[in-house]
PDB file of C-alpha atoms in Angstrom:
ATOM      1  CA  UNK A 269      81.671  81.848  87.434  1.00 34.00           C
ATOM      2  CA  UNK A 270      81.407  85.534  88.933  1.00 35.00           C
ATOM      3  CA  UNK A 271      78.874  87.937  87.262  1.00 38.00           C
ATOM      4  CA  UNK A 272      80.114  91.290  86.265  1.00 37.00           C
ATOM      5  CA  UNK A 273      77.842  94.171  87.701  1.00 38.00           C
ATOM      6  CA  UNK A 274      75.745  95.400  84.759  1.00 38.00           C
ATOM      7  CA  UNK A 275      77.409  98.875  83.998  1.00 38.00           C
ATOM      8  CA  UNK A 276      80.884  96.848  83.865  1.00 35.00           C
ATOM      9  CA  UNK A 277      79.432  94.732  81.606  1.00 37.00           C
ATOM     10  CA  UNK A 278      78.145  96.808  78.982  1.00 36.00           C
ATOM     11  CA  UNK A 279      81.625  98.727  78.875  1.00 34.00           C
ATOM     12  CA  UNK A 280      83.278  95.168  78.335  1.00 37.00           C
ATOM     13  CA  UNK A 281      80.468  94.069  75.840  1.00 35.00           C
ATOM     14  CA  UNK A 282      80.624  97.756  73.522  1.00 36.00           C
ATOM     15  CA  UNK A 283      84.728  97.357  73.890  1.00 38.00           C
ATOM     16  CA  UNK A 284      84.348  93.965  72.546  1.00 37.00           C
ATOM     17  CA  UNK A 285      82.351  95.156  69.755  1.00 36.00           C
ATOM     18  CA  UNK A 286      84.352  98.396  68.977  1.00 37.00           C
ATOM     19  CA  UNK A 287      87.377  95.925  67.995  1.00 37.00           C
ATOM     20  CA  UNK A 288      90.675  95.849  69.282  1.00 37.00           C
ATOM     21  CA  UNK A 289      91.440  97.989  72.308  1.00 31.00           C
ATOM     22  CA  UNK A 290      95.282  99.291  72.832  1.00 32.00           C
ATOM     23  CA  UNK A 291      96.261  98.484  76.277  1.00 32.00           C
ATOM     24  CA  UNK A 292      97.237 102.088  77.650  1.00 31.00           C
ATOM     25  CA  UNK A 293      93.366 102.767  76.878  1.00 32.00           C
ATOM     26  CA  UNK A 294      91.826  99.499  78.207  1.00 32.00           C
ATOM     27  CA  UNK A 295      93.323 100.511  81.362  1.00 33.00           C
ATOM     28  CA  UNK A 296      90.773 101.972  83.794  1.00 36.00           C
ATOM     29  CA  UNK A 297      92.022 103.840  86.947  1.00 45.00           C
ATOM     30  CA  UNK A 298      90.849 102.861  90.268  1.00 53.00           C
ATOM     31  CA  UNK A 299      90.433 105.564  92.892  1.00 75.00           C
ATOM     32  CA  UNK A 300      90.194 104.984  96.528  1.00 88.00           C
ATOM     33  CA  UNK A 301      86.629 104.789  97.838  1.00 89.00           C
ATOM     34  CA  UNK A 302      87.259 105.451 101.538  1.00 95.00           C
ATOM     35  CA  UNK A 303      90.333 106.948 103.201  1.00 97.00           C
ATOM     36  CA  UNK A 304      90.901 103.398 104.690  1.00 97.00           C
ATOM     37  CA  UNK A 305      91.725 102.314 100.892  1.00 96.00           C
ATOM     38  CA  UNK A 306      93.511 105.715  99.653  1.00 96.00           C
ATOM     39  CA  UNK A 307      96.183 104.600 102.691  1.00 96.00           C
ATOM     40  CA  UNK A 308      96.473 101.276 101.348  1.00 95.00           C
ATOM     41  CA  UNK A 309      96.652 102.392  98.069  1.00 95.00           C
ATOM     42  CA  UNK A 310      99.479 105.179  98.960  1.00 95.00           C
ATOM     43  CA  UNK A 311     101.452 103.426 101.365  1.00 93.00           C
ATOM     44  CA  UNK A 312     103.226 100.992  98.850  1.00 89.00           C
ATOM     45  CA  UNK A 313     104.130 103.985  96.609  1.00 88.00           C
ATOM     46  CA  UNK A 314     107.221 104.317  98.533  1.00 87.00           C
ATOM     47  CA  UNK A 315     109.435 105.922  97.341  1.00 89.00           C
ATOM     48  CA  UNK A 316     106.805 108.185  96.581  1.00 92.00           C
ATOM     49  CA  UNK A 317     106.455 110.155  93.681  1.00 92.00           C
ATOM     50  CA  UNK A 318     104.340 112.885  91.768  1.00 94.00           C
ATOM     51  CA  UNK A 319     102.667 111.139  88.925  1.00 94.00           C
ATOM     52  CA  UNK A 320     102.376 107.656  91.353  1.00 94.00           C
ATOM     53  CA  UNK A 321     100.216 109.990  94.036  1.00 95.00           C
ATOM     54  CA  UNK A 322      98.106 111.516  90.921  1.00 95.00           C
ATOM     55  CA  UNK A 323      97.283 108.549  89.511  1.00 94.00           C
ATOM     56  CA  UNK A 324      96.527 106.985  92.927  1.00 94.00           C
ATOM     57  CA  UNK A 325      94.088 109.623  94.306  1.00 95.00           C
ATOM     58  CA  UNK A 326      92.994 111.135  91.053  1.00 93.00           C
ATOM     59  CA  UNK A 327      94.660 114.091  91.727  1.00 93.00           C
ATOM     60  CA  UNK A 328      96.394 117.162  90.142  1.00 93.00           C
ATOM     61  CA  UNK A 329      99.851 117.765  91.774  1.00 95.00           C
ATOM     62  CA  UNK A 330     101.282 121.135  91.210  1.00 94.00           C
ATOM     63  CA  UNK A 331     104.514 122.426  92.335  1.00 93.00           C
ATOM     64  CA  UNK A 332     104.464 124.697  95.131  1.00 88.00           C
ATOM     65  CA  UNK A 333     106.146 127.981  95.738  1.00 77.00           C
ATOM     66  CA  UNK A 334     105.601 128.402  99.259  1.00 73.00           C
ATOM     67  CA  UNK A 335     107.597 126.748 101.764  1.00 69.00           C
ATOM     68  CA  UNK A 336     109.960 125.157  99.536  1.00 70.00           C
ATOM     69  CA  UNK A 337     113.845 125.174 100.616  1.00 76.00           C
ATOM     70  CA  UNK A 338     116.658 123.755  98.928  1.00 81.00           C
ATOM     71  CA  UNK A 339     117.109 120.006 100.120  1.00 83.00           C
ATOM     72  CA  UNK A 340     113.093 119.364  99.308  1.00 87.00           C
ATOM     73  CA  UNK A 341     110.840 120.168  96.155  1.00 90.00           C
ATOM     74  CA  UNK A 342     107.075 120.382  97.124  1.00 94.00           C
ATOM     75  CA  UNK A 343     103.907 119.672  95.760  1.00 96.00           C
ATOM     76  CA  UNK A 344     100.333 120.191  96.614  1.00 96.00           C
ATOM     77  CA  UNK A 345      97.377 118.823  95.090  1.00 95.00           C
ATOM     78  CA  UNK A 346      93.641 119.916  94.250  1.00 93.00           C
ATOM     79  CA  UNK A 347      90.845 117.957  96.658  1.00 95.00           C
ATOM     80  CA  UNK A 348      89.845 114.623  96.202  1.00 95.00           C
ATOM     81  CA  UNK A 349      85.992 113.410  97.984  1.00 94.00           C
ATOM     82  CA  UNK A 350      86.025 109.769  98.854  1.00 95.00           C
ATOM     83  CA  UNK A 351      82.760 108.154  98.467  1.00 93.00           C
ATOM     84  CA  UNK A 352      82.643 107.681 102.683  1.00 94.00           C
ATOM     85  CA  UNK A 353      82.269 111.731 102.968  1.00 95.00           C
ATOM     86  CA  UNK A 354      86.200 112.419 103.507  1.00 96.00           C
ATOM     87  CA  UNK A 355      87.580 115.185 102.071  1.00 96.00           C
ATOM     88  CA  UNK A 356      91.394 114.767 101.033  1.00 97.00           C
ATOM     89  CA  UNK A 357      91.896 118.808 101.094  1.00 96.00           C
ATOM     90  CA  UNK A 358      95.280 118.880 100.037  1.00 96.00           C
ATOM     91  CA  UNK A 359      98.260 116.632  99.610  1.00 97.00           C
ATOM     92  CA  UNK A 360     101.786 117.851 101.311  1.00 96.00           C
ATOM     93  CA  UNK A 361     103.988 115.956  99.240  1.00 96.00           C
ATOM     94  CA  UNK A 362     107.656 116.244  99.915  1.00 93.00           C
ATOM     95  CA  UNK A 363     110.137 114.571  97.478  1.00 92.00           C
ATOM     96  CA  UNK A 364     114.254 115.339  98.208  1.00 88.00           C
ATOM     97  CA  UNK A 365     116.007 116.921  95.566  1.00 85.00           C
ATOM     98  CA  UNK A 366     119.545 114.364  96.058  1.00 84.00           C
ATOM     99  CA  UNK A 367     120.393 111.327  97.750  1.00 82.00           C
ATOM    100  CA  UNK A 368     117.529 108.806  98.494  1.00 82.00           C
ATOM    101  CA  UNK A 369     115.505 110.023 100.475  1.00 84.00           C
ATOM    102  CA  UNK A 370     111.844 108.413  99.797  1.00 89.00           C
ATOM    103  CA  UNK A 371     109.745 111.265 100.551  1.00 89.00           C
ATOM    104  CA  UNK A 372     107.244 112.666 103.070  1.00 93.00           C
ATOM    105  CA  UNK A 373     103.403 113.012 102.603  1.00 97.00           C
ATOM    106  CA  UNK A 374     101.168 114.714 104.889  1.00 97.00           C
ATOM    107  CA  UNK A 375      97.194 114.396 103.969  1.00 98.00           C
ATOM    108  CA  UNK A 376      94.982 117.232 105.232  1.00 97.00           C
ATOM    109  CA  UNK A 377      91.197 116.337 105.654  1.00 97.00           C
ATOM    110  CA  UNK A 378      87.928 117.706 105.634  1.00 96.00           C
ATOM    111  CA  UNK A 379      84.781 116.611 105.273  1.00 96.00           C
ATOM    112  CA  UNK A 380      82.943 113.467 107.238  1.00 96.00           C
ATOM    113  CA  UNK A 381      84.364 113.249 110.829  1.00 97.00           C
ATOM    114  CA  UNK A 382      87.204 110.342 111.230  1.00 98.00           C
ATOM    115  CA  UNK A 383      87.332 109.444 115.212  1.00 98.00           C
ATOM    116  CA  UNK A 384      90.625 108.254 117.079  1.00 97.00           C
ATOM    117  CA  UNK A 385      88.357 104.599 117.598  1.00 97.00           C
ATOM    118  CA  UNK A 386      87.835 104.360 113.689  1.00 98.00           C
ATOM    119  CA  UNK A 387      91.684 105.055 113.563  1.00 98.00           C
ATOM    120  CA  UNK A 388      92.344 101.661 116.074  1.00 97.00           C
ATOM    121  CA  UNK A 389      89.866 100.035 114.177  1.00 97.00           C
ATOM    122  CA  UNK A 390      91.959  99.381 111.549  1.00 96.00           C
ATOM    123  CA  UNK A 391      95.605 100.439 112.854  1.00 95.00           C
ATOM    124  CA  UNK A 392      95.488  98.921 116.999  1.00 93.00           C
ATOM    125  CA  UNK A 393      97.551 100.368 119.206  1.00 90.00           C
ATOM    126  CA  UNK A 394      98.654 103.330 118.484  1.00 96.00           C
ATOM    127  CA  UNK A 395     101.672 105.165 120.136  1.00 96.00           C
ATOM    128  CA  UNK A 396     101.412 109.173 120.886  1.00 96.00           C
ATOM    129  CA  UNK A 397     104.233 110.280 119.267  1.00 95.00           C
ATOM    130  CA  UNK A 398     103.053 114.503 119.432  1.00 94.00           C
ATOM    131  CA  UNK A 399     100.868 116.656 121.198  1.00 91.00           C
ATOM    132  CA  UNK A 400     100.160 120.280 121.751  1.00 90.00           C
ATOM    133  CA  UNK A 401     102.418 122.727 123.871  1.00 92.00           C
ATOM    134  CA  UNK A 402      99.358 125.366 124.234  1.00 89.00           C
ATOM    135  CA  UNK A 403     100.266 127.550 121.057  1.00 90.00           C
ATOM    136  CA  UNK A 404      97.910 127.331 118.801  1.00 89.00           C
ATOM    137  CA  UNK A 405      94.431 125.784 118.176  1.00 89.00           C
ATOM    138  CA  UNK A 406      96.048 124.340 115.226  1.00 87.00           C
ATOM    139  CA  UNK A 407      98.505 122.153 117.139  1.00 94.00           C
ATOM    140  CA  UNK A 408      97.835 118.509 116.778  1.00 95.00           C
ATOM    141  CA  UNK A 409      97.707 115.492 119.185  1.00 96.00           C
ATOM    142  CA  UNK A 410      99.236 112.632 116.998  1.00 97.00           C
ATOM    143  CA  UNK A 411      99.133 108.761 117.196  1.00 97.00           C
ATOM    144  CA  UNK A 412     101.680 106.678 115.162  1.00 96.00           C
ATOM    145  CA  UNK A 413     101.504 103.270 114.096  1.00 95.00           C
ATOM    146  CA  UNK A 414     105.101 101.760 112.943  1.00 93.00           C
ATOM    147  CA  UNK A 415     104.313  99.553 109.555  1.00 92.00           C
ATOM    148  CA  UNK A 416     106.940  97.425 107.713  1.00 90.00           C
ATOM    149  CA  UNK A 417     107.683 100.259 104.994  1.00 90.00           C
ATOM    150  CA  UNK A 418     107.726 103.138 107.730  1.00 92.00           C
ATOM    151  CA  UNK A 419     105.294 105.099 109.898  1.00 94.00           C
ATOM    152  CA  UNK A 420     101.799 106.203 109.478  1.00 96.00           C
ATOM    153  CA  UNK A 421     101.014 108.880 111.963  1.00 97.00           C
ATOM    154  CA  UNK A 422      97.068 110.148 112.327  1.00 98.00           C
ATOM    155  CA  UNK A 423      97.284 113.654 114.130  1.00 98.00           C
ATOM    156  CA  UNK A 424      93.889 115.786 115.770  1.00 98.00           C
ATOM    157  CA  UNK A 425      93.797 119.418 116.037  1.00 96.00           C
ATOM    158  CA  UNK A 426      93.168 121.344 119.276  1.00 94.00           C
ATOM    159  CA  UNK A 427      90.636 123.452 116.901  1.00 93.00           C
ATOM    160  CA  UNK A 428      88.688 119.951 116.605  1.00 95.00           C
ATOM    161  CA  UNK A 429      90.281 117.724 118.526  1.00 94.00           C
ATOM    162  CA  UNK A 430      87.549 114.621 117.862  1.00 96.00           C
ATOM    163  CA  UNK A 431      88.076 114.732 114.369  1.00 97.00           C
ATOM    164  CA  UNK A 432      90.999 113.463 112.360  1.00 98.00           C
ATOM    165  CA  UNK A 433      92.986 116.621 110.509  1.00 98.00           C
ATOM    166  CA  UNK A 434      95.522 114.671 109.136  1.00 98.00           C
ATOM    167  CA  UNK A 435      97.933 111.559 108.051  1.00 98.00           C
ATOM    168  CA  UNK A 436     101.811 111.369 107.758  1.00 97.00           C
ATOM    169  CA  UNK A 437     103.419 109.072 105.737  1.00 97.00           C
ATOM    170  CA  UNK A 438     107.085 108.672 106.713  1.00 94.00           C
ATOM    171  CA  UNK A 439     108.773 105.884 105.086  1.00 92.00           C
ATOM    172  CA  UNK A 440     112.098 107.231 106.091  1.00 84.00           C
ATOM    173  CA  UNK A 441     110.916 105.518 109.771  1.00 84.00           C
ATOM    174  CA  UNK A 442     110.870 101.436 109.294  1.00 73.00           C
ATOM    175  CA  UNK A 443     111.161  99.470 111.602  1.00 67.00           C
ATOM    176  CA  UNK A 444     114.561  98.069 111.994  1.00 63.00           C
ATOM    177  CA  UNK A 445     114.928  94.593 110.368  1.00 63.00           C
TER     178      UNK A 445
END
């Protein structure tokens, strides 16, 4: 038999007490601890949506007014810090207006320094799928991994080119069957 750790416990034991729990409000929300979890969390959202991403990340999503166009509504989101020193800064999400398209999110990080061997670590071989053309210090370098719902691609600016800036999800890109 597995021990509960103490704190989880005493919420279980004073809900037990308290009577009869609805299940909406039993429910507790599990947020990512690292960004390694937050993608495995995200990635089976597919098609992605709003409240999915919110409740995910524990995250506000507000709709954006800059940028936007008319095949694609945006949204961006307040910051999220993961318990391994990332910073989720913002999420780019991008869901279509018609047809069925399953959306496009782009995180942008801060915080604790994520290197291109922590990215193999846990994605292998990678495929450089972008890099900079010399404009800007804010061009990226990025390395894509093809997964069975689409592609996950982990770009580093020029401005701080050890350090991982961001992650695209593109479900729109499987892998043929």
């Amino acid at each position: 038999m597995r021990r509960l750790p103490a704190g989880l416990a005493a919420v279980c034991l004073a809900g037990a007490l308290a009577g009869p729990i609805h299940a909406r409000e039993a429910s507790i929300a599990t947020h990512p601890s690292s960004l390694w979890e937050a993608i495995e969390l995200l990635a089976p959202q597919a098609p992605f949506r709003p409240a999915q991403v919110q409740a995910v990340l524990g995250t506000t999503l507000s709709t954006a007014t800059s940028g936007v166009n008319e095949y694609f509504d945006l949204y961006r989101s307040t910051p999220v810090a993961l318990a391994d020193g990332v910073i989720i800064a913002n999420v780019d999400l991008r869901i279509a207006r018609q047809g069925s398209h399953p959306g496009f999110m782009v995180l942008e990080l801060g915080g604790a320094c994520v290197t291109l061997a922590q990215v193999r670590e846990h994605y292998g071989e990678l495929r450089i799928t972008g890099f900079p053309r010399g404009r800007s210090i804010n061009e990226t370098t990025s390395h894509t991994s093809v997964r069975a719902w689409g592609a996950l691609s982990f770009s580093f600016a020029e401005r701080q080119r050890e350090c991982l800036s961001s992650i695209a999800f593109d479900p729109a890109k499987r892998p043929p069957p």
